[in-house]
Amino acid sequence: MAKKTHSSLKKSTSEAMVYSSDPTTLLSRIRSQDIVIGVVGLGYVGLPLAVEFAMKGIRTIGIDIDNRKISALQQGHNYIQDISSENVAQCIANKTLSATTDFSVCGECDVIYICVPTPFTPNKEPDISHIVHSTEEVAKYLRDGHIVILKSTTFPGTTTKYVQPILERMGKKAGKDYYLAFSPERIDPGNTTWHTGNTPIVVGGVSASCTALSVAVNELIIDKVIAVSTPEVAEMEKLLENIFRSVNIALVNELAQLCDRIGVNIWEVVEAASTKPFGFMPFFPGPGIGGHCILIDPYYLSWMAREVDFVTNFITLAAEVNESMPFYVRSMIEREIARQPVTMEKAKILLLGMAFKRDVDDLRHSPALKVAELLLEDGMKNVSYYDPYIPETEIHGKKVKSEKKLTPQMLEKFDIAVITTDHTSFDYEMIVKHSKVVIDTRNACKKVKGAKKKVRLLGEGKK
Ligand SMILES: NC(=O)c1ccc[n+]([C@@H]2O[C@H](COP(=O)([O-])OP(=O)(O)OC[C@H]3O[C@@H](n4cnc5c(N)ncnc54)[C@H](O)[C@@H]3O)[C@@H](O)[C@H]2O)c1
């Protein structure tokens, strides 16, 4: 049983801890930080969250099924780029943060955040098995006064139709014995302005007390917490955020292709439209979308909508355009090969950037990876990449290593360099100067003098 004794906890005659589920008592314990936080799933979302609580001096226990992550943390090692390694080492050393694969520690925790992946199946249907499995583990240790907060992005109804019934198998009731809410994550890896503490967050509980207690917990580490009426509103607003991005990126990706045909530069168009001080927000074209969110999440809603005979046309159309972009980039590359005295088989292609977006080490569903796969499928034998964040990857089941260093000599070996991810550490002057031809899918060379001669820009409208 729990080692830590809280002022509000009573010991029964059997010496077992008796936890209060009284919301007023819980609220006062939250406000005085007399609680233990549990975080299930220590990835891009879970570990920063756990470290944020631990850095406040609140005892925090991280739980994950990945032994490598747990042993790294136990040794004080950080594996998430966005958080400070010193903070992780410090929290582990002073024991505010601990990590384990053993779910029985849930009994010791007062709050349990669930931050596990929500991928899709090969047919692009939601796979909430990680939520289900982790909830089943939490349910084994569910006790009075527990506050469970689901953070994984998912379709409306997951909290009440999937998580709640699992937690209540042993008869406990949300809002009475324990508390349950959905509070979506907004972390944006690589964003140096907006981080966990200063990004407002939304919370929707299954009852008023579930919401109030979950808001209070989040307020310990987040400046602004917005309560909504139900978990479904919170689930849906997260999907709206991501679908909003997906649809707008798709729009500009489609217009980029049109601009290529009619000889208008889409980048100049977006820049010009951005001068409107209201009613316009710039989005930029690119080689496609990736990561664990914007590509996947819209499919969660379109799958759910089918259950009520509803077709989410915007989502489907946006997915169609965004997922066609790596194919469009492939056609740009193949057109360029056709202009050079080299065959497809012998052409040496260098992809610059393999991560799904700038300055991150996240490869999940990266459009660059898709471009590499498509080139290999077309019979190209010499496709290489350079990405300081991704030293090694697998393309079509084959291990491939990044080129070691971005140097003039390395660039000169290739027939075409393709900027697939616009990492800020890339020296674009050098890339343009020492490459034979550059295909720029991100407008990364816009400030390089003389770039026009060598650079083929996606959506530049060159006839
Ligand atoms: N990465 C982001 O930028 C981001 C932003 C907002 C929301 N989200 C959402 O947050 C959720 C988590 O995403 P992430 O990027 O942190 O994923 P991740 O893959 O980086 O981390 C998830 C962690 O959960 C662990 N895990 C899987 N199954 C488990 C189980 N049954 N029990 C315990 N641990 C388990 C994994 O080992 C992994 O360490 C997803 O729903 C995602 O859509 C992610």
Short mmCIF file of C-alpha atoms and ligand atoms in Angstrom, two decimals:
data_model
loop_
_atom_site.label_atom_id
_atom_site.label_comp_id
_atom_site.label_asym_id
_atom_site.label_seq_id
_atom_site.Cartn_x
_atom_site.Cartn_y
_atom_site.Cartn_z
CA MET A 1 0.00 0.00 0.00
CA ALA A 2 0.88 3.64 -0.19
CA LYS A 3 4.06 4.73 1.51
CA LYS A 4 3.07 8.37 1.63
CA THR A 5 0.38 9.24 4.15
CA HIS A 6 -1.80 12.22 3.39
CA SER A 7 -3.43 14.30 6.07
CA SER A 8 -6.85 13.30 4.76
CA LEU A 9 -6.12 9.59 4.66
CA LYS A 10 -7.25 7.41 7.50
CA LYS A 11 -5.90 4.05 8.50
CA SER A 12 -8.47 1.37 9.17
CA THR A 13 -8.01 -1.29 11.83
CA SER A 14 -6.42 -3.54 9.20
CA GLU A 15 -3.83 -0.77 8.60
CA ALA A 16 -4.99 -0.49 4.98
CA MET A 17 -5.30 3.05 3.67
CA VAL A 18 -8.81 4.46 3.35
CA TYR A 19 -8.99 7.08 0.66
CA SER A 20 -11.61 9.79 0.69
CA SER A 21 -13.70 10.40 -2.41
CA ASP A 22 -15.17 13.59 -0.97
CA PRO A 23 -14.64 16.29 -3.64
CA THR A 24 -14.06 19.09 -1.11
CA THR A 25 -11.32 17.09 0.61
CA LEU A 26 -9.79 16.18 -2.75
CA LEU A 27 -9.89 19.79 -3.93
CA SER A 28 -8.09 21.00 -0.86
CA ARG A 29 -5.46 18.25 -1.24
CA ILE A 30 -4.95 19.21 -4.90
CA ARG A 31 -4.58 22.89 -3.99
CA SER A 32 -2.04 22.10 -1.30
CA GLN A 33 -0.23 19.80 -3.76
CA ASP A 34 -0.63 16.93 -1.32
CA ILE A 35 -1.17 14.43 -4.12
CA VAL A 36 0.71 11.85 -6.15
CA ILE A 37 0.47 12.06 -9.94
CA GLY A 38 0.57 9.01 -12.17
CA VAL A 39 1.25 9.31 -15.90
CA VAL A 40 0.58 6.27 -18.08
CA GLY A 41 2.44 6.43 -21.40
CA LEU A 42 5.75 8.31 -21.28
CA GLY A 43 6.14 9.50 -24.86
CA TYR A 44 6.06 12.94 -26.48
CA VAL A 45 2.99 13.85 -24.39
CA GLY A 46 3.37 11.87 -21.17
CA LEU A 47 7.00 12.53 -20.26
CA PRO A 48 6.85 16.35 -20.57
CA LEU A 49 3.65 16.26 -18.47
CA ALA A 50 5.26 14.08 -15.80
CA VAL A 51 8.37 16.29 -15.69
CA GLU A 52 6.20 19.42 -15.40
CA PHE A 53 4.52 18.05 -12.24
CA ALA A 54 7.77 16.69 -10.82
CA MET A 55 9.49 20.05 -11.35
CA LYS A 56 6.75 21.58 -9.14
CA GLY A 57 7.92 19.23 -6.41
CA ILE A 58 4.85 17.01 -6.73
CA ARG A 59 5.63 13.32 -6.46
CA THR A 60 5.06 11.84 -9.91
CA ILE A 61 5.18 8.25 -11.08
CA GLY A 62 5.49 7.43 -14.78
CA ILE A 63 4.23 4.09 -16.06
CA ASP A 64 5.03 2.64 -19.47
CA ILE A 65 5.13 -0.81 -21.05
CA ASP A 66 8.36 0.06 -22.87
CA ASN A 67 11.20 -1.30 -20.74
CA ARG A 68 13.82 0.73 -22.61
CA LYS A 69 12.10 4.01 -21.73
CA ILE A 70 11.64 3.01 -18.11
CA SER A 71 15.25 1.94 -17.61
CA ALA A 72 16.50 5.09 -19.36
CA LEU A 73 14.42 7.21 -16.97
CA GLN A 74 15.45 5.18 -13.94
CA GLN A 75 19.04 6.06 -14.81
CA GLY A 76 18.07 9.73 -15.12
CA HIS A 77 18.30 9.75 -18.93
CA ASN A 78 15.95 11.79 -21.07
CA TYR A 79 14.81 10.65 -24.53
CA ILE A 80 12.40 13.44 -25.48
CA GLN A 81 14.02 16.27 -27.41
CA ASP A 82 11.74 19.02 -26.10
CA ILE A 83 12.46 18.64 -22.41
CA SER A 84 15.56 19.51 -20.51
CA SER A 85 17.76 16.52 -19.74
CA GLU A 86 18.98 18.30 -16.60
CA ASN A 87 15.38 18.56 -15.37
CA VAL A 88 14.81 14.84 -15.93
CA ALA A 89 18.06 13.92 -14.19
CA GLN A 90 17.26 16.28 -11.30
CA CYS A 91 13.70 14.96 -10.81
CA ILE A 92 14.90 11.35 -10.83
CA ALA A 93 17.77 12.16 -8.44
CA ASN A 94 15.53 13.96 -5.93
CA LYS A 95 12.85 11.26 -6.35
CA THR A 96 10.03 13.60 -7.35
CA LEU A 97 9.91 11.51 -10.54
CA SER A 98 10.09 7.75 -10.72
CA ALA A 99 9.32 5.34 -13.54
CA THR A 100 8.05 1.81 -13.66
CA THR A 101 6.36 -0.80 -15.82
CA ASP A 102 4.31 -1.95 -12.81
CA PHE A 103 0.74 -0.65 -12.88
CA SER A 104 0.19 -1.52 -9.21
CA VAL A 105 1.68 1.91 -8.37
CA CYS A 106 -1.66 3.31 -9.58
CA GLY A 107 -2.91 2.54 -6.08
CA GLU A 108 -0.44 5.08 -4.71
CA CYS A 109 -1.42 7.75 -7.22
CA ASP A 110 -4.27 10.18 -6.66
CA VAL A 111 -4.43 11.34 -10.26
CA ILE A 112 -3.83 9.11 -13.28
CA TYR A 113 -3.26 10.66 -16.69
CA ILE A 114 -3.52 8.32 -19.69
CA CYS A 115 -1.28 9.46 -22.55
CA VAL A 116 -0.96 6.39 -24.76
CA PRO A 117 -0.86 6.32 -28.59
CA THR A 118 -3.98 6.38 -30.75
CA PRO A 119 -2.79 5.17 -34.14
CA PHE A 120 -4.89 3.92 -37.02
CA THR A 121 -5.04 0.47 -38.60
CA PRO A 122 -3.62 -0.19 -42.12
CA ASN A 123 -7.15 0.56 -43.37
CA LYS A 124 -7.12 3.87 -41.50
CA GLU A 125 -9.64 2.97 -38.86
CA PRO A 126 -9.11 4.05 -35.23
CA ASP A 127 -7.02 1.74 -33.08
CA ILE A 128 -7.84 2.52 -29.46
CA SER A 129 -6.34 -0.73 -28.17
CA HIS A 130 -3.65 1.17 -26.22
CA ILE A 131 -6.36 3.16 -24.43
CA VAL A 132 -8.32 -0.01 -23.71
CA HIS A 133 -5.29 -1.99 -22.46
CA SER A 134 -3.94 0.77 -20.26
CA THR A 135 -7.41 1.49 -18.84
CA GLU A 136 -7.82 -2.21 -18.02
CA GLU A 137 -4.57 -2.06 -16.04
CA VAL A 138 -5.62 1.13 -14.25
CA ALA A 139 -9.03 -0.42 -13.49
CA LYS A 140 -7.38 -3.21 -11.50
CA TYR A 141 -6.17 -0.64 -8.99
CA LEU A 142 -9.05 1.86 -9.16
CA ARG A 143 -9.97 3.11 -5.72
CA ASP A 144 -12.07 5.80 -4.05
CA GLY A 145 -10.92 9.33 -4.78
CA HIS A 146 -8.99 8.49 -7.94
CA ILE A 147 -9.02 11.16 -10.65
CA VAL A 148 -8.49 9.63 -14.10
CA ILE A 149 -7.78 12.01 -16.99
CA LEU A 150 -7.58 10.68 -20.54
CA LYS A 151 -5.33 12.79 -22.78
CA SER A 152 -4.93 10.63 -25.89
CA THR A 153 -6.60 12.17 -28.94
CA THR A 154 -9.64 10.13 -29.90
CA PHE A 155 -13.19 10.21 -31.26
CA PRO A 156 -16.11 11.63 -29.24
CA GLY A 157 -17.53 9.06 -26.88
CA THR A 158 -14.27 7.21 -26.10
CA THR A 159 -14.20 8.42 -22.49
CA THR A 160 -17.79 7.56 -21.65
CA LYS A 161 -18.37 4.54 -23.91
CA TYR A 162 -15.01 2.76 -23.63
CA VAL A 163 -12.95 4.07 -20.70
CA GLN A 164 -15.74 4.58 -18.15
CA PRO A 165 -17.30 1.08 -18.51
CA ILE A 166 -13.88 -0.56 -18.06
CA LEU A 167 -13.16 1.51 -14.95
CA GLU A 168 -16.59 0.76 -13.52
CA ARG A 169 -16.49 -3.02 -13.95
CA MET A 170 -15.96 -3.44 -10.21
CA GLY A 171 -18.92 -1.20 -9.37
CA LYS A 172 -17.30 2.18 -8.69
CA LYS A 173 -19.15 5.18 -10.10
CA ALA A 174 -17.64 8.26 -11.75
CA GLY A 175 -18.52 11.50 -9.97
CA LYS A 176 -19.20 9.60 -6.74
CA ASP A 177 -16.42 7.12 -5.95
CA TYR A 178 -13.84 8.26 -8.46
CA TYR A 179 -13.56 11.07 -11.05
CA LEU A 180 -13.11 10.88 -14.81
CA ALA A 181 -12.41 13.52 -17.48
CA PHE A 182 -11.04 14.00 -20.96
CA SER A 183 -8.43 16.72 -21.41
CA PRO A 184 -6.75 16.78 -24.82
CA GLU A 185 -3.07 17.51 -25.23
CA ARG A 186 -1.88 20.51 -27.24
CA ILE A 187 1.87 20.06 -27.05
CA ASP A 188 3.64 21.07 -30.25
CA PRO A 189 7.07 19.41 -30.30
CA GLY A 190 9.73 21.78 -31.59
CA ASN A 191 7.71 24.88 -30.64
CA THR A 192 9.91 27.04 -28.45
CA THR A 193 7.21 29.61 -27.63
CA TRP A 194 4.27 27.46 -26.57
CA HIS A 195 4.94 24.67 -24.09
CA THR A 196 2.93 22.67 -21.54
CA GLY A 197 2.80 25.44 -18.93
CA ASN A 198 1.67 28.35 -21.10
CA THR A 199 -0.62 26.58 -23.56
CA PRO A 200 -4.27 26.81 -22.45
CA ILE A 201 -5.98 23.45 -22.13
CA VAL A 202 -9.58 22.21 -22.24
CA VAL A 203 -11.17 19.80 -19.75
CA GLY A 204 -14.52 18.02 -19.90
CA GLY A 205 -15.52 15.70 -17.06
CA VAL A 206 -18.32 13.13 -16.92
CA SER A 207 -19.89 15.16 -14.09
CA ALA A 208 -19.48 18.67 -12.66
CA SER A 209 -17.25 17.39 -9.85
CA CYS A 210 -15.15 15.37 -12.33
CA THR A 211 -14.59 18.57 -14.34
CA ALA A 212 -13.88 20.75 -11.30
CA LEU A 213 -11.31 18.35 -9.83
CA SER A 214 -9.59 17.75 -13.19
CA VAL A 215 -9.43 21.50 -13.83
CA ALA A 216 -7.83 21.98 -10.41
CA VAL A 217 -5.21 19.30 -11.11
CA ASN A 218 -4.34 20.81 -14.49
CA GLU A 219 -4.14 24.29 -12.94
CA LEU A 220 -1.19 23.12 -10.86
CA ILE A 221 0.97 23.22 -14.00
CA ILE A 222 -1.00 25.11 -16.67
CA ASP A 223 -1.75 28.85 -16.60
CA LYS A 224 -5.20 28.67 -18.20
CA VAL A 225 -7.61 25.74 -18.03
CA ILE A 226 -10.96 25.92 -19.79
CA ALA A 227 -13.85 23.78 -18.54
CA VAL A 228 -16.36 22.45 -21.07
CA SER A 229 -19.63 20.70 -20.34
CA THR A 230 -18.80 17.09 -21.32
CA PRO A 231 -15.90 14.83 -22.31
CA GLU A 232 -17.43 14.62 -25.81
CA VAL A 233 -17.05 18.39 -26.27
CA ALA A 234 -13.40 18.14 -25.25
CA GLU A 235 -12.82 15.12 -27.52
CA MET A 236 -14.50 16.87 -30.45
CA GLU A 237 -12.74 20.21 -29.98
CA LYS A 238 -9.36 18.48 -30.19
CA LEU A 239 -10.38 16.88 -33.47
CA LEU A 240 -11.65 20.23 -34.75
CA GLU A 241 -8.23 21.78 -34.00
CA ASN A 242 -6.44 19.12 -36.03
CA ILE A 243 -9.00 18.89 -38.84
CA PHE A 244 -8.84 22.69 -39.16
CA ARG A 245 -5.12 22.35 -39.88
CA SER A 246 -5.52 19.38 -42.18
CA VAL A 247 -8.21 21.09 -44.29
CA ASN A 248 -6.34 24.39 -44.58
CA ILE A 249 -3.05 22.69 -45.46
CA ALA A 250 -4.92 20.64 -48.07
CA LEU A 251 -6.41 23.80 -49.56
CA VAL A 252 -3.02 25.43 -49.99
CA ASN A 253 -1.51 22.16 -51.28
CA GLU A 254 -4.20 21.99 -53.94
CA LEU A 255 -3.69 25.62 -54.87
CA ALA A 256 0.08 25.02 -55.09
CA GLN A 257 -0.53 22.40 -57.76
CA LEU A 258 -2.86 24.75 -59.63
CA CYS A 259 -0.30 27.57 -59.35
CA ASP A 260 2.35 25.29 -60.87
CA ARG A 261 0.10 24.89 -63.91
CA ILE A 262 -0.88 28.53 -64.36
CA GLY A 263 2.50 30.08 -63.66
CA VAL A 264 1.72 31.82 -60.36
CA ASN A 265 3.91 31.51 -57.27
CA ILE A 266 1.77 30.17 -54.38
CA TRP A 267 4.28 31.35 -51.76
CA GLU A 268 3.96 34.92 -52.97
CA VAL A 269 0.18 34.50 -53.02
CA VAL A 270 0.07 33.33 -49.39
CA GLU A 271 2.43 36.10 -48.33
CA ALA A 272 0.24 38.68 -50.05
CA ALA A 273 -2.97 37.28 -48.54
CA SER A 274 -1.31 37.36 -45.10
CA THR A 275 -1.21 41.15 -45.23
CA LYS A 276 -4.95 41.11 -44.48
CA PRO A 277 -5.08 41.89 -40.76
CA PHE A 278 -8.26 39.92 -40.10
CA GLY A 279 -10.05 36.83 -41.40
CA PHE A 280 -6.98 35.16 -42.90
CA MET A 281 -4.40 32.80 -41.40
CA PRO A 282 -1.50 31.63 -43.54
CA PHE A 283 -0.93 27.95 -44.27
CA PHE A 284 1.88 26.72 -46.50
CA PRO A 285 2.18 23.91 -49.01
CA GLY A 286 4.65 21.07 -48.57
CA PRO A 287 5.42 17.45 -49.39
CA GLY A 288 2.46 16.22 -47.32
CA ILE A 289 1.54 15.96 -43.67
CA GLY A 290 2.84 13.53 -41.07
CA GLY A 291 3.28 12.96 -37.36
CA HIS A 292 0.98 11.25 -34.93
CA CYS A 293 -1.81 13.86 -35.03
CA ILE A 294 -2.88 15.82 -38.09
CA LEU A 295 -2.70 12.90 -40.48
CA ILE A 296 -4.39 10.36 -38.20
CA ASP A 297 -6.93 12.22 -36.08
CA PRO A 298 -9.33 13.31 -38.86
CA TYR A 299 -9.81 9.62 -39.69
CA TYR A 300 -11.01 9.04 -36.12
CA LEU A 301 -13.90 11.39 -36.72
CA SER A 302 -14.78 10.19 -40.22
CA TRP A 303 -14.87 6.59 -38.93
CA MET A 304 -17.14 7.58 -36.05
CA ALA A 305 -19.39 9.67 -38.30
CA ARG A 306 -20.19 6.63 -40.46
CA GLU A 307 -21.92 5.09 -37.46
CA VAL A 308 -24.56 7.83 -37.74
CA ASP A 309 -24.74 7.68 -41.57
CA PHE A 310 -22.73 10.87 -41.92
CA VAL A 311 -19.98 11.44 -44.47
CA THR A 312 -17.31 13.94 -43.44
CA ASN A 313 -16.55 15.28 -46.92
CA PHE A 314 -14.03 17.92 -45.86
CA ILE A 315 -11.94 15.36 -43.99
CA THR A 316 -11.91 12.92 -46.89
CA LEU A 317 -11.08 15.57 -49.45
CA ALA A 318 -8.32 17.06 -47.29
CA ALA A 319 -6.80 13.62 -46.73
CA GLU A 320 -6.93 12.90 -50.45
CA VAL A 321 -5.04 16.11 -51.31
CA ASN A 322 -2.52 15.93 -48.47
CA GLU A 323 -1.75 12.27 -49.06
CA SER A 324 -1.26 12.90 -52.77
CA MET A 325 1.57 15.38 -52.08
CA PRO A 326 4.42 12.83 -51.75
CA PHE A 327 3.29 11.51 -55.16
CA TYR A 328 3.42 15.06 -56.50
CA VAL A 329 6.95 15.48 -55.15
CA ARG A 330 7.92 12.18 -56.77
CA SER A 331 6.67 13.51 -60.10
CA MET A 332 8.74 16.70 -59.61
CA ILE A 333 11.84 14.56 -58.99
CA GLU A 334 11.20 12.31 -61.98
CA ARG A 335 10.63 15.32 -64.24
CA GLU A 336 13.96 16.68 -63.11
CA ILE A 337 15.71 13.36 -63.82
CA ALA A 338 14.24 13.44 -67.32
CA ARG A 339 16.01 16.78 -67.86
CA GLN A 340 19.38 15.38 -66.84
CA PRO A 341 21.70 12.99 -68.66
CA VAL A 342 21.03 10.23 -66.14
CA THR A 343 18.64 7.29 -65.97
CA MET A 344 16.12 6.75 -63.18
CA GLU A 345 18.07 3.71 -62.06
CA LYS A 346 21.36 5.57 -61.82
CA ALA A 347 20.13 8.95 -60.58
CA LYS A 348 21.57 9.84 -57.19
CA ILE A 349 18.89 11.47 -55.04
CA LEU A 350 19.49 13.08 -51.66
CA LEU A 351 16.51 13.79 -49.42
CA LEU A 352 17.30 16.59 -46.99
CA GLY A 353 15.24 16.02 -43.85
CA MET A 354 13.46 12.80 -42.97
CA ALA A 355 11.52 13.98 -39.86
CA PHE A 356 7.88 14.85 -40.47
CA LYS A 357 8.45 18.51 -39.65
CA ARG A 358 11.12 21.08 -38.91
CA ASP A 359 13.50 20.60 -35.96
CA VAL A 360 11.94 17.44 -34.51
CA ASP A 361 13.17 13.85 -34.31
CA ASP A 362 9.72 12.38 -34.99
CA LEU A 363 9.54 10.16 -38.05
CA ARG A 364 5.98 8.91 -37.65
CA HIS A 365 4.12 9.01 -41.00
CA SER A 366 6.74 11.37 -42.38
CA PRO A 367 6.02 12.47 -45.97
CA ALA A 368 9.79 12.34 -46.63
CA LEU A 369 9.73 8.65 -45.83
CA LYS A 370 6.83 8.20 -48.24
CA VAL A 371 8.73 10.05 -50.98
CA ALA A 372 11.73 7.74 -50.41
CA GLU A 373 9.51 4.68 -50.64
CA LEU A 374 7.88 5.89 -53.85
CA LEU A 375 11.25 6.54 -55.48
CA LEU A 376 12.46 3.05 -54.60
CA GLU A 377 9.22 1.57 -55.91
CA ASP A 378 9.92 3.31 -59.22
CA GLY A 379 13.23 1.49 -59.53
CA MET A 380 15.64 4.12 -58.23
CA LYS A 381 18.66 2.51 -56.66
CA ASN A 382 20.46 5.49 -55.17
CA VAL A 383 18.18 7.25 -52.73
CA SER A 384 19.99 8.64 -49.67
CA TYR A 385 19.05 11.08 -46.97
CA TYR A 386 20.56 13.45 -44.47
CA ASP A 387 18.81 14.33 -41.22
CA PRO A 388 20.74 15.25 -38.06
CA TYR A 389 17.71 14.19 -35.97
CA ILE A 390 17.21 10.78 -37.61
CA PRO A 391 20.53 8.91 -37.72
CA GLU A 392 18.90 5.72 -38.99
CA THR A 393 15.57 4.60 -40.39
CA GLU A 394 13.91 1.81 -42.32
CA ILE A 395 12.71 2.25 -45.86
CA HIS A 396 10.68 -0.66 -47.18
CA GLY A 397 12.03 -2.90 -44.43
CA LYS A 398 15.66 -2.02 -45.20
CA LYS A 399 17.83 -0.21 -42.63
CA VAL A 400 19.20 3.03 -44.05
CA LYS A 401 21.63 5.39 -42.34
CA SER A 402 21.67 9.15 -42.69
CA GLU A 403 24.62 10.70 -44.51
CA LYS A 404 27.03 11.67 -41.74
CA LYS A 405 27.49 15.36 -42.43
CA LEU A 406 26.12 18.06 -44.66
CA THR A 407 29.24 19.14 -46.58
CA PRO A 408 29.95 20.54 -50.06
CA GLN A 409 31.64 17.24 -51.00
CA MET A 410 28.64 15.22 -49.88
CA LEU A 411 26.19 17.44 -51.81
CA GLU A 412 28.29 17.28 -54.96
CA LYS A 413 27.90 13.48 -55.11
CA PHE A 414 24.17 13.77 -55.91
CA ASP A 415 22.24 14.60 -59.06
CA ILE A 416 19.29 16.09 -57.18
CA ALA A 417 18.90 17.33 -53.60
CA VAL A 418 15.31 17.46 -52.37
CA ILE A 419 14.47 19.59 -49.35
CA THR A 420 11.77 17.51 -47.69
CA THR A 421 12.08 18.94 -44.16
CA ASP A 422 13.26 22.51 -43.58
CA HIS A 423 15.36 22.03 -40.45
CA THR A 424 16.72 25.37 -39.25
CA SER A 425 20.21 23.89 -38.81
CA PHE A 426 20.56 23.29 -42.57
CA ASP A 427 22.92 25.65 -44.37
CA TYR A 428 20.71 26.53 -47.35
CA GLU A 429 23.39 28.73 -49.00
CA MET A 430 25.69 25.73 -49.05
CA ILE A 431 22.93 23.40 -50.25
CA VAL A 432 22.16 25.64 -53.23
CA LYS A 433 25.81 26.38 -54.00
CA HIS A 434 27.00 22.77 -54.02
CA SER A 435 24.00 20.86 -55.37
CA LYS A 436 23.48 20.34 -59.09
CA VAL A 437 19.73 20.91 -58.71
CA VAL A 438 17.57 21.49 -55.64
CA ILE A 439 13.90 20.59 -55.41
CA ASP A 440 12.56 22.69 -52.56
CA THR A 441 9.21 21.51 -51.16
CA ARG A 442 9.26 23.99 -48.24
CA ASN A 443 10.44 27.29 -49.70
CA ALA A 444 13.50 26.91 -47.50
CA CYS A 445 15.84 28.55 -50.03
CA LYS A 446 13.83 31.75 -50.33
CA LYS A 447 16.60 33.89 -48.81
CA VAL A 448 19.44 32.30 -50.76
CA LYS A 449 20.84 34.63 -53.42
CA GLY A 450 20.84 33.21 -56.92
CA ALA A 451 18.62 30.30 -55.84
CA LYS A 452 16.27 30.77 -58.81
CA LYS A 453 18.72 29.23 -61.29
CA LYS A 454 19.13 25.94 -59.46
CA VAL A 455 16.05 25.60 -57.29
CA ARG A 456 12.75 24.07 -58.43
CA LEU A 457 10.26 25.22 -55.83
CA LEU A 458 7.02 23.34 -55.22
CA GLY A 459 4.20 25.68 -56.25
CA GLU A 460 6.47 28.33 -57.75
CA GLY A 461 4.55 28.32 -61.01
CA LYS A 462 7.59 28.21 -63.27
CA LYS A 463 6.43 27.40 -66.79
N1 LIG B 1 3.02 13.91 -30.12
C1 LIG B 1 2.29 15.01 -30.13
O1 LIG B 1 2.75 16.06 -30.54
C2 LIG B 1 0.86 15.00 -29.63
C3 LIG B 1 0.19 16.22 -29.46
C4 LIG B 1 -1.11 16.22 -29.00
C5 LIG B 1 -1.75 15.02 -28.74
N2 LIG B 1 -1.08 13.83 -28.94
C6 LIG B 1 -1.81 12.60 -28.62
O2 LIG B 1 -1.30 12.09 -27.40
C7 LIG B 1 -1.31 10.66 -27.42
C8 LIG B 1 0.09 10.13 -27.15
O3 LIG B 1 0.94 10.55 -28.19
P1 LIG B 1 2.52 10.52 -28.06
O4 LIG B 1 3.03 11.29 -29.23
O5 LIG B 1 2.95 10.91 -26.70
O6 LIG B 1 2.80 8.97 -28.29
P2 LIG B 1 4.16 8.21 -28.00
O7 LIG B 1 4.15 7.01 -28.86
O8 LIG B 1 5.31 9.17 -28.08
O9 LIG B 1 4.05 7.77 -26.48
C9 LIG B 1 3.10 6.89 -26.01
C10 LIG B 1 3.71 6.02 -24.92
O10 LIG B 1 2.69 5.15 -24.45
C11 LIG B 1 3.28 3.88 -24.18
N3 LIG B 1 2.23 2.88 -24.16
C12 LIG B 1 1.61 2.28 -25.20
N4 LIG B 1 0.68 1.41 -24.76
C13 LIG B 1 0.72 1.47 -23.41
C14 LIG B 1 0.02 0.80 -22.38
N5 LIG B 1 -0.92 -0.08 -22.67
N6 LIG B 1 0.32 1.09 -21.11
C15 LIG B 1 1.29 2.00 -20.81
N7 LIG B 1 1.99 2.67 -21.75
C16 LIG B 1 1.71 2.40 -23.02
C17 LIG B 1 4.29 3.71 -25.28
O11 LIG B 1 5.28 2.77 -24.93
C18 LIG B 1 4.84 5.14 -25.42
O12 LIG B 1 5.97 5.34 -24.59
C19 LIG B 1 -1.86 10.27 -28.79
O13 LIG B 1 -3.23 10.08 -28.67
C20 LIG B 1 -1.60 11.50 -29.63
O14 LIG B 1 -2.51 11.62 -30.70
C21 LIG B 1 0.20 13.80 -29.35
#
